[in-house]
Amino acid sequence: MLVEKKKVLIREYKEERDRKVVGKLERNCEIGTKKEEVSIFTNIMGDPLRRIRLYPLHVLLVAELCENGEIVGVVRGCIKYGKTEFGAKNVRFGCILGLRVSPNHQRMGIGLKLVKSIEEWLIEKGATYIFVATEKKNIASTNLFISNCNYTPFTSLIIFVQPTKTPLIKTNNDNNNNNNFSHIKTEKLQTHQAISLYNTKLKTKHIYPTDIDSILQENLNLGTWVSYFKEEEWLFLHENGHEHAKTPSSWVVFSMWNSCEGVRKSSECFKIFPCLKVLEKEQFGFLFLYGMYGEGERLEELMKSIWSFATKMGENVKDCKMIITELSVGDPLMEFVPHDFSSMAFIDDLWYLKKVRDDDDDGDHFHVMGEIGNVFVDPRDF
């Protein structure tokens, strides 16, 4: 069936004029292809710029019908600064977030116009690559970015979601209900120690932010911890004016981001997983675990202890009802994320990539999905 295309003006979001209208549009848009499908997204109803305010370069564009001024679509974009594993050269990554088109105005080319407009803005700001993430089940978005906008599948990530109050933490291969982690030490690092450790250990990530210091010093960041067995020790050594870590044989590092501030009723923040329906009338937010990296042969037990640690911390944070983390499919830690299948939910995220600038000699080093390593999941996207 042919759908009549309407004239649309793409312009920048104006806070006083558009705030309420964009919020209403967000509430009316479905992330999944069917109403009964499960999805989750950041609370941006009260603040449409919430997901991008923490980036120095960001924009929110709206699609406005020329005939009556009605806002029928929005898209967010920001510039990230990062490195690749192929060299120390800094690269500007454009990121497209939160593309929405009103249900009554879909299949009119509005989504494509929004994407093209945000791409122009990102290229103007110096982006070499542009990324976008969609849920695996979102066929419409997949077709838009691959077929119409020439994006390439880059990687796949899994979001793990679990309520803070859960009776059991176990892994796929573990039937032992003993969660006594007294033989494991979870130690909070100083910010400069965390920056040093991440810069040393995470440089092998395919995409790693060069502004990691800003992330770790942001007020919403609760801190960075390392977890290891007490039979060994963790040392920071000073040599030749530099500090570096002497790590145990098995250890894991992780940071936590507080996404609980300013939360609204859950019906306005999330489409809830079936396992979280009990929270439907409550206010709630979540703690996001990011920057997770580990080494050694005893990672499974350490990961269980980390989840227990985060869950207990979440119980002491106002309005926190969930713990969330996101890992790429190729991450070695994936298999060790504790699973209580009666309460944990999953989301498949697909990342798409397009190179938009040829004047940088970083090469076409990125590979398609299935051949790549991991990415550093940015907590500012949540």
CSV table of C-alpha atoms in Angstrom, one decimal:
chain,number,residue,atom,x,y,z
A,1,MET,CA,0.0,0.0,0.0
A,2,LEU,CA,1.4,3.4,-1.0
A,3,VAL,CA,1.6,5.9,1.9
A,4,GLU,CA,1.3,9.6,1.1
A,5,LYS,CA,4.5,11.4,1.8
A,6,LYS,CA,4.2,14.7,3.6
A,7,LYS,CA,6.5,17.7,3.6
A,8,VAL,CA,8.6,17.7,6.7
A,9,LEU,CA,11.0,20.2,8.2
A,10,ILE,CA,13.9,18.8,10.2
A,11,ARG,CA,15.1,21.3,12.8
A,12,GLU,CA,16.9,21.4,16.1
A,13,TYR,CA,14.9,20.8,19.3
A,14,LYS,CA,13.9,23.9,21.2
A,15,GLU,CA,13.6,23.2,24.9
A,16,GLU,CA,10.7,25.5,25.9
A,17,ARG,CA,8.7,24.9,22.8
A,18,ASP,CA,9.2,21.2,22.2
A,19,ARG,CA,9.7,19.6,25.6
A,20,LYS,CA,6.2,18.4,26.3
A,21,VAL,CA,5.4,17.4,22.7
A,22,VAL,CA,8.6,15.3,22.4
A,23,GLY,CA,7.8,13.7,25.7
A,24,LYS,CA,4.3,12.7,24.5
A,25,LEU,CA,5.8,11.4,21.2
A,26,GLU,CA,8.2,9.2,23.2
A,27,ARG,CA,5.4,7.7,25.2
A,28,ASN,CA,3.4,6.9,22.0
A,29,CYS,CA,6.3,5.2,20.2
A,30,GLU,CA,6.9,1.5,20.5
A,31,ILE,CA,10.5,0.1,20.4
A,32,GLY,CA,9.5,-3.4,19.4
A,33,THR,CA,7.6,-4.4,16.3
A,34,LYS,CA,4.6,-5.6,18.4
A,35,LYS,CA,3.1,-4.3,21.6
A,36,GLU,CA,3.7,-7.5,23.5
A,37,GLU,CA,7.4,-7.5,22.7
A,38,VAL,CA,9.8,-6.7,25.5
A,39,SER,CA,12.1,-3.7,25.4
A,40,ILE,CA,13.8,-1.3,27.7
A,41,PHE,CA,15.0,2.3,27.2
A,42,THR,CA,16.3,5.2,29.2
A,43,ASN,CA,14.0,7.5,31.1
A,44,ILE,CA,14.0,10.5,28.9
A,45,MET,CA,10.3,11.5,29.2
A,46,GLY,CA,11.1,14.3,31.6
A,47,ASP,CA,14.3,15.4,29.8
A,48,PRO,CA,14.4,14.5,26.1
A,49,LEU,CA,18.1,15.4,26.1
A,50,ARG,CA,19.0,13.1,29.0
A,51,ARG,CA,20.9,10.5,27.0
A,52,ILE,CA,23.2,13.1,25.3
A,53,ARG,CA,23.7,16.0,27.8
A,54,LEU,CA,26.9,14.5,29.1
A,55,TYR,CA,28.6,14.6,25.7
A,56,PRO,CA,30.3,17.9,24.8
A,57,LEU,CA,28.9,17.8,21.2
A,58,HIS,CA,25.3,16.7,21.0
A,59,VAL,CA,22.1,17.5,19.2
A,60,LEU,CA,18.4,16.5,19.2
A,61,LEU,CA,16.6,17.0,15.9
A,62,VAL,CA,12.8,16.9,15.4
A,63,ALA,CA,10.7,16.3,12.3
A,64,GLU,CA,7.9,18.9,12.0
A,65,LEU,CA,5.1,18.7,9.5
A,66,CYS,CA,5.1,21.8,7.3
A,67,GLU,CA,1.3,21.8,7.0
A,68,ASN,CA,0.5,22.2,10.7
A,69,GLY,CA,3.7,22.2,12.8
A,70,GLU,CA,3.1,18.8,14.4
A,71,ILE,CA,6.2,17.1,15.7
A,72,VAL,CA,6.2,13.5,14.3
A,73,GLY,CA,9.7,12.3,14.9
A,74,VAL,CA,12.9,12.8,16.8
A,75,VAL,CA,16.5,11.6,16.7
A,76,ARG,CA,19.5,12.2,18.9
A,77,GLY,CA,23.2,12.4,18.0
A,78,CYS,CA,26.4,12.9,19.8
A,79,ILE,CA,30.2,12.8,19.2
A,80,LYS,CA,32.4,10.4,21.1
A,81,TYR,CA,36.2,10.5,21.2
A,82,GLY,CA,37.9,7.1,21.1
A,83,LYS,CA,40.8,4.9,20.0
A,84,THR,CA,40.8,1.7,18.2
A,85,GLU,CA,43.0,-1.3,18.8
A,86,PHE,CA,44.9,-0.6,15.6
A,87,GLY,CA,46.7,2.5,17.0
A,88,ALA,CA,46.8,5.3,19.4
A,89,LYS,CA,45.3,7.8,17.0
A,90,ASN,CA,42.1,9.4,18.3
A,91,VAL,CA,39.0,9.0,16.2
A,92,ARG,CA,35.7,10.9,16.4
A,93,PHE,CA,32.8,8.5,16.5
A,94,GLY,CA,29.3,9.7,15.7
A,95,CYS,CA,26.5,8.0,17.5
A,96,ILE,CA,22.8,8.0,16.6
A,97,LEU,CA,20.5,7.4,19.6
A,98,GLY,CA,16.8,7.3,20.1
A,99,LEU,CA,15.3,7.5,16.6
A,100,ARG,CA,11.5,7.7,17.0
A,101,VAL,CA,8.7,8.3,14.5
A,102,SER,CA,5.1,8.7,15.4
A,103,PRO,CA,3.1,5.5,14.8
A,104,ASN,CA,0.6,7.5,12.6
A,105,HIS,CA,3.4,8.8,10.4
A,106,GLN,CA,5.6,5.8,9.8
A,107,ARG,CA,6.5,4.5,6.3
A,108,MET,CA,6.4,8.0,5.0
A,109,GLY,CA,10.2,8.5,4.7
A,110,ILE,CA,10.4,10.5,7.9
A,111,GLY,CA,12.8,8.2,9.6
A,112,LEU,CA,15.1,8.3,6.6
A,113,LYS,CA,15.1,12.1,6.6
A,114,LEU,CA,15.9,12.2,10.3
A,115,VAL,CA,18.8,9.8,9.8
A,116,LYS,CA,20.2,11.7,6.8
A,117,SER,CA,19.9,15.0,8.8
A,118,ILE,CA,21.7,13.6,11.9
A,119,GLU,CA,24.4,12.1,9.7
A,120,GLU,CA,25.0,15.5,8.1
A,121,TRP,CA,25.4,17.0,11.6
A,122,LEU,CA,27.8,14.3,12.8
A,123,ILE,CA,29.9,14.6,9.6
A,124,GLU,CA,30.1,18.4,10.1
A,125,LYS,CA,31.3,17.8,13.6
A,126,GLY,CA,34.2,15.6,12.3
A,127,ALA,CA,32.9,12.1,12.7
A,128,THR,CA,34.9,9.4,10.9
A,129,TYR,CA,32.6,6.6,11.7
A,130,ILE,CA,28.9,6.6,12.7
A,131,PHE,CA,27.3,4.0,14.9
A,132,VAL,CA,23.8,3.1,15.7
A,133,ALA,CA,22.3,0.4,17.9
A,134,THR,CA,18.9,-1.3,17.5
A,135,GLU,CA,17.2,-4.3,19.1
A,136,LYS,CA,17.6,-7.5,17.2
A,137,LYS,CA,13.9,-7.8,16.8
A,138,ASN,CA,13.4,-4.4,15.4
A,139,ILE,CA,13.2,-5.4,11.7
A,140,ALA,CA,12.1,-1.9,10.5
A,141,SER,CA,15.3,-0.3,11.9
A,142,THR,CA,17.5,-3.0,10.6
A,143,ASN,CA,16.1,-2.5,7.1
A,144,LEU,CA,16.4,1.3,7.4
A,145,PHE,CA,20.1,1.3,8.4
A,146,ILE,CA,21.3,-1.6,6.2
A,147,SER,CA,19.2,-1.3,3.0
A,148,ASN,CA,18.6,2.5,2.9
A,149,CYS,CA,21.5,4.0,4.7
A,150,ASN,CA,24.4,1.5,3.9
A,151,TYR,CA,25.4,0.6,7.4
A,152,THR,CA,27.2,-2.7,8.1
A,153,PRO,CA,26.5,-5.0,11.0
A,154,PHE,CA,29.4,-4.4,13.4
A,155,THR,CA,28.9,-6.3,16.7
A,156,SER,CA,26.2,-7.7,18.9
A,157,LEU,CA,25.7,-7.0,22.6
A,158,ILE,CA,23.6,-8.5,25.3
A,159,ILE,CA,22.0,-6.4,28.0
A,160,PHE,CA,21.5,-8.3,31.3
A,161,VAL,CA,18.8,-7.0,33.6
A,162,GLN,CA,18.0,-8.4,37.1
A,163,PRO,CA,16.0,-7.0,40.1
A,164,THR,CA,18.1,-6.1,43.1
A,165,LYS,CA,15.9,-8.5,45.3
A,166,THR,CA,16.5,-11.9,43.9
A,167,PRO,CA,16.7,-15.1,46.1
A,168,LEU,CA,19.5,-16.9,44.2
A,169,ILE,CA,22.5,-16.0,42.2
A,170,LYS,CA,23.9,-18.9,40.1
A,171,THR,CA,25.5,-19.5,36.7
A,172,ASN,CA,24.6,-21.8,33.9
A,173,ASN,CA,26.9,-24.5,35.2
A,174,ASP,CA,26.5,-24.0,38.9
A,175,ASN,CA,24.0,-25.6,41.2
A,176,ASN,CA,25.7,-24.6,44.4
A,177,ASN,CA,23.6,-22.2,46.4
A,178,ASN,CA,26.4,-21.2,48.7
A,179,ASN,CA,27.0,-17.5,48.1
A,180,ASN,CA,29.6,-16.9,50.8
A,181,PHE,CA,32.3,-14.7,49.2
A,182,SER,CA,34.3,-14.0,52.4
A,183,HIS,CA,37.4,-15.4,50.6
A,184,ILE,CA,37.1,-12.7,47.9
A,185,LYS,CA,38.1,-9.1,48.3
A,186,THR,CA,36.3,-6.3,46.5
A,187,GLU,CA,38.4,-3.1,46.7
A,188,LYS,CA,37.5,0.4,45.6
A,189,LEU,CA,40.2,2.1,43.5
A,190,GLN,CA,41.1,5.8,43.6
A,191,THR,CA,40.0,7.5,40.4
A,192,HIS,CA,43.5,8.0,39.1
A,193,GLN,CA,44.2,4.3,39.7
A,194,ALA,CA,41.1,3.3,37.8
A,195,ILE,CA,42.0,5.6,34.9
A,196,SER,CA,45.5,4.1,34.8
A,197,LEU,CA,44.2,0.5,34.9
A,198,TYR,CA,41.6,1.0,32.2
A,199,ASN,CA,44.1,2.8,29.9
A,200,THR,CA,46.5,-0.2,30.3
A,201,LYS,CA,44.1,-3.1,30.1
A,202,LEU,CA,41.3,-1.9,27.8
A,203,LYS,CA,43.4,-0.6,25.0
A,204,THR,CA,42.7,-4.0,23.2
A,205,LYS,CA,39.0,-3.1,22.9
A,206,HIS,CA,38.0,-2.4,19.4
A,207,ILE,CA,36.5,0.9,20.6
A,208,TYR,CA,37.8,2.6,23.7
A,209,PRO,CA,36.9,6.2,24.9
A,210,THR,CA,39.8,8.6,25.2
A,211,ASP,CA,37.7,10.6,27.7
A,212,ILE,CA,37.6,7.8,30.2
A,213,ASP,CA,38.8,10.3,32.9
A,214,SER,CA,35.6,12.4,32.3
A,215,ILE,CA,33.4,9.3,32.6
A,216,LEU,CA,35.0,8.2,35.9
A,217,GLN,CA,34.9,11.7,37.4
A,218,GLU,CA,31.2,12.3,36.5
A,219,ASN,CA,28.9,12.7,39.5
A,220,LEU,CA,26.8,9.8,38.4
A,221,ASN,CA,29.8,7.4,38.5
A,222,LEU,CA,29.8,5.6,41.9
A,223,GLY,CA,33.3,4.3,41.6
A,224,THR,CA,35.5,1.6,40.2
A,225,TRP,CA,36.3,-1.7,42.0
A,226,VAL,CA,38.6,-4.7,41.6
A,227,SER,CA,37.7,-8.1,42.8
A,228,TYR,CA,40.3,-10.8,43.6
A,229,PHE,CA,41.0,-13.7,46.0
A,230,LYS,CA,42.3,-12.7,49.4
A,231,GLU,CA,45.0,-15.4,49.2
A,232,GLU,CA,46.8,-13.1,46.8
A,233,GLU,CA,47.3,-9.3,46.8
A,234,TRP,CA,46.8,-6.3,44.6
A,235,LEU,CA,49.6,-3.7,44.4
A,236,PHE,CA,50.0,-0.4,42.7
A,237,LEU,CA,53.8,0.1,42.1
A,238,HIS,CA,55.6,3.4,41.3
A,239,GLU,CA,58.4,3.1,38.8
A,240,ASN,CA,60.1,5.8,36.7
A,241,GLY,CA,57.4,8.3,37.8
A,242,HIS,CA,54.5,6.1,36.6
A,243,GLU,CA,52.1,4.0,38.6
A,244,HIS,CA,51.1,0.6,37.4
A,245,ALA,CA,49.2,-2.4,38.9
A,246,LYS,CA,50.7,-5.7,39.9
A,247,THR,CA,47.6,-7.9,39.5
A,248,PRO,CA,46.7,-11.2,41.0
A,249,SER,CA,46.4,-14.4,38.9
A,250,SER,CA,42.6,-13.9,38.7
A,251,TRP,CA,40.9,-10.6,39.0
A,252,VAL,CA,38.0,-8.5,37.6
A,253,VAL,CA,37.6,-4.7,37.4
A,254,PHE,CA,34.2,-2.9,37.0
A,255,SER,CA,32.6,0.5,37.4
A,256,MET,CA,29.1,1.5,38.5
A,257,TRP,CA,26.9,4.2,37.1
A,258,ASN,CA,23.9,5.6,39.0
A,259,SER,CA,20.9,5.9,36.8
A,260,CYS,CA,18.4,6.3,39.6
A,261,GLU,CA,18.4,10.1,40.0
A,262,GLY,CA,15.3,11.9,38.9
A,263,VAL,CA,13.4,8.6,38.1
A,264,ARG,CA,9.7,8.7,37.3
A,265,LYS,CA,7.0,6.1,37.5
A,266,SER,CA,8.2,2.9,35.7
A,267,SER,CA,5.4,3.2,33.2
A,268,GLU,CA,7.1,6.4,31.9
A,269,CYS,CA,10.6,5.0,32.1
A,270,PHE,CA,10.5,1.6,30.7
A,271,LYS,CA,8.5,-1.0,28.9
A,272,ILE,CA,8.8,-3.6,31.7
A,273,PHE,CA,10.1,-7.1,31.4
A,274,PRO,CA,7.5,-9.7,32.6
A,275,CYS,CA,9.8,-10.5,35.5
A,276,LEU,CA,9.6,-6.9,36.7
A,277,LYS,CA,5.8,-6.3,36.5
A,278,VAL,CA,5.7,-6.1,40.3
A,279,LEU,CA,7.4,-2.7,40.0
A,280,GLU,CA,4.8,-1.2,37.7
A,281,LYS,CA,3.4,1.3,40.2
A,282,GLU,CA,6.7,2.1,41.9
A,283,GLN,CA,9.4,4.7,41.1
A,284,PHE,CA,12.6,3.0,40.2
A,285,GLY,CA,16.0,3.3,38.5
A,286,PHE,CA,19.0,1.0,38.1
A,287,LEU,CA,22.7,0.7,38.6
A,288,PHE,CA,24.7,0.1,35.4
A,289,LEU,CA,27.9,-2.0,35.6
A,290,TYR,CA,30.3,-1.1,32.9
A,291,GLY,CA,34.0,-1.3,32.1
A,292,MET,CA,34.0,-4.9,33.1
A,293,TYR,CA,37.3,-6.7,32.3
A,294,GLY,CA,38.9,-9.8,33.8
A,295,GLU,CA,41.9,-12.1,33.6
A,296,GLY,CA,42.7,-15.5,35.0
A,297,GLU,CA,41.2,-18.9,35.4
A,298,ARG,CA,38.8,-18.3,38.3
A,299,LEU,CA,36.6,-15.7,36.8
A,300,GLU,CA,33.3,-17.4,37.4
A,301,GLU,CA,33.4,-17.1,41.2
A,302,LEU,CA,34.6,-13.5,40.9
A,303,MET,CA,31.8,-12.6,38.6
A,304,LYS,CA,29.3,-14.1,41.0
A,305,SER,CA,30.7,-12.1,43.9
A,306,ILE,CA,30.6,-8.9,41.8
A,307,TRP,CA,26.9,-9.4,41.1
A,308,SER,CA,26.2,-10.0,44.8
A,309,PHE,CA,28.2,-6.9,45.6
A,310,ALA,CA,26.3,-4.8,43.1
A,311,THR,CA,22.9,-6.1,44.2
A,312,LYS,CA,23.7,-5.2,47.9
A,313,MET,CA,24.8,-1.8,46.9
A,314,GLY,CA,21.6,-1.3,44.8
A,315,GLU,CA,19.5,-2.1,47.8
A,316,ASN,CA,21.0,0.9,49.6
A,317,VAL,CA,20.5,3.4,46.7
A,318,LYS,CA,17.2,5.2,46.6
A,319,ASP,CA,14.7,4.0,43.9
A,320,CYS,CA,17.2,1.4,42.7
A,321,LYS,CA,15.3,-1.8,41.7
A,322,MET,CA,17.6,-3.3,39.0
A,323,ILE,CA,21.2,-4.1,38.2
A,324,ILE,CA,22.0,-3.8,34.5
A,325,THR,CA,25.2,-4.6,32.5
A,326,GLU,CA,25.9,-4.9,28.8
A,327,LEU,CA,28.6,-7.1,27.2
A,328,SER,CA,29.6,-7.9,23.6
A,329,VAL,CA,28.9,-11.4,22.5
A,330,GLY,CA,32.6,-12.0,22.0
A,331,ASP,CA,33.6,-10.9,25.6
A,332,PRO,CA,35.1,-13.8,27.6
A,333,LEU,CA,33.1,-12.6,30.7
A,334,MET,CA,29.8,-13.3,28.9
A,335,GLU,CA,29.6,-16.9,30.0
A,336,PHE,CA,30.3,-16.0,33.7
A,337,VAL,CA,27.5,-13.5,34.2
A,338,PRO,CA,25.3,-15.0,36.9
A,339,HIS,CA,22.0,-16.2,35.7
A,340,ASP,CA,18.9,-16.6,37.8
A,341,PHE,CA,16.6,-17.5,35.0
A,342,SER,CA,13.4,-16.9,37.0
A,343,SER,CA,14.2,-13.2,37.3
A,344,MET,CA,16.9,-12.2,34.8
A,345,ALA,CA,15.9,-10.8,31.4
A,346,PHE,CA,18.0,-10.2,28.3
A,347,ILE,CA,18.0,-7.9,25.3
A,348,ASP,CA,19.9,-8.4,22.1
A,349,ASP,CA,21.4,-5.2,20.8
A,350,LEU,CA,22.8,-5.0,17.3
A,351,TRP,CA,25.4,-2.3,16.5
A,352,TYR,CA,25.7,-1.0,12.9
A,353,LEU,CA,28.7,1.0,11.5
A,354,LYS,CA,29.3,3.3,8.6
A,355,LYS,CA,32.6,5.0,7.6
A,356,VAL,CA,31.8,8.6,6.5
A,357,ARG,CA,35.2,10.2,6.2
A,358,ASP,CA,38.2,9.0,4.1
A,359,ASP,CA,40.8,11.6,5.1
A,360,ASP,CA,42.0,9.7,8.2
A,361,ASP,CA,44.6,7.0,7.9
A,362,ASP,CA,43.0,4.7,10.4
A,363,GLY,CA,42.2,2.4,7.6
A,364,ASP,CA,39.2,0.2,7.0
A,365,HIS,CA,40.2,-2.0,9.9
A,366,PHE,CA,36.9,-2.7,11.4
A,367,HIS,CA,35.4,-6.1,10.5
A,368,VAL,CA,31.9,-7.2,10.2
A,369,MET,CA,30.0,-8.9,13.0
A,370,GLY,CA,31.4,-12.2,14.1
A,371,GLU,CA,35.0,-11.4,13.5
A,372,ILE,CA,35.6,-8.6,15.9
A,373,GLY,CA,36.5,-8.2,19.6
A,374,ASN,CA,34.8,-6.1,22.2
A,375,VAL,CA,33.7,-2.6,22.7
A,376,PHE,CA,33.7,-0.3,25.8
A,377,VAL,CA,30.0,0.2,26.6
A,378,ASP,CA,29.6,3.9,27.5
A,379,PRO,CA,27.4,4.4,30.6
A,380,ARG,CA,26.3,7.8,29.3
A,381,ASP,CA,24.2,6.1,26.7
A,382,PHE,CA,21.9,4.8,29.5
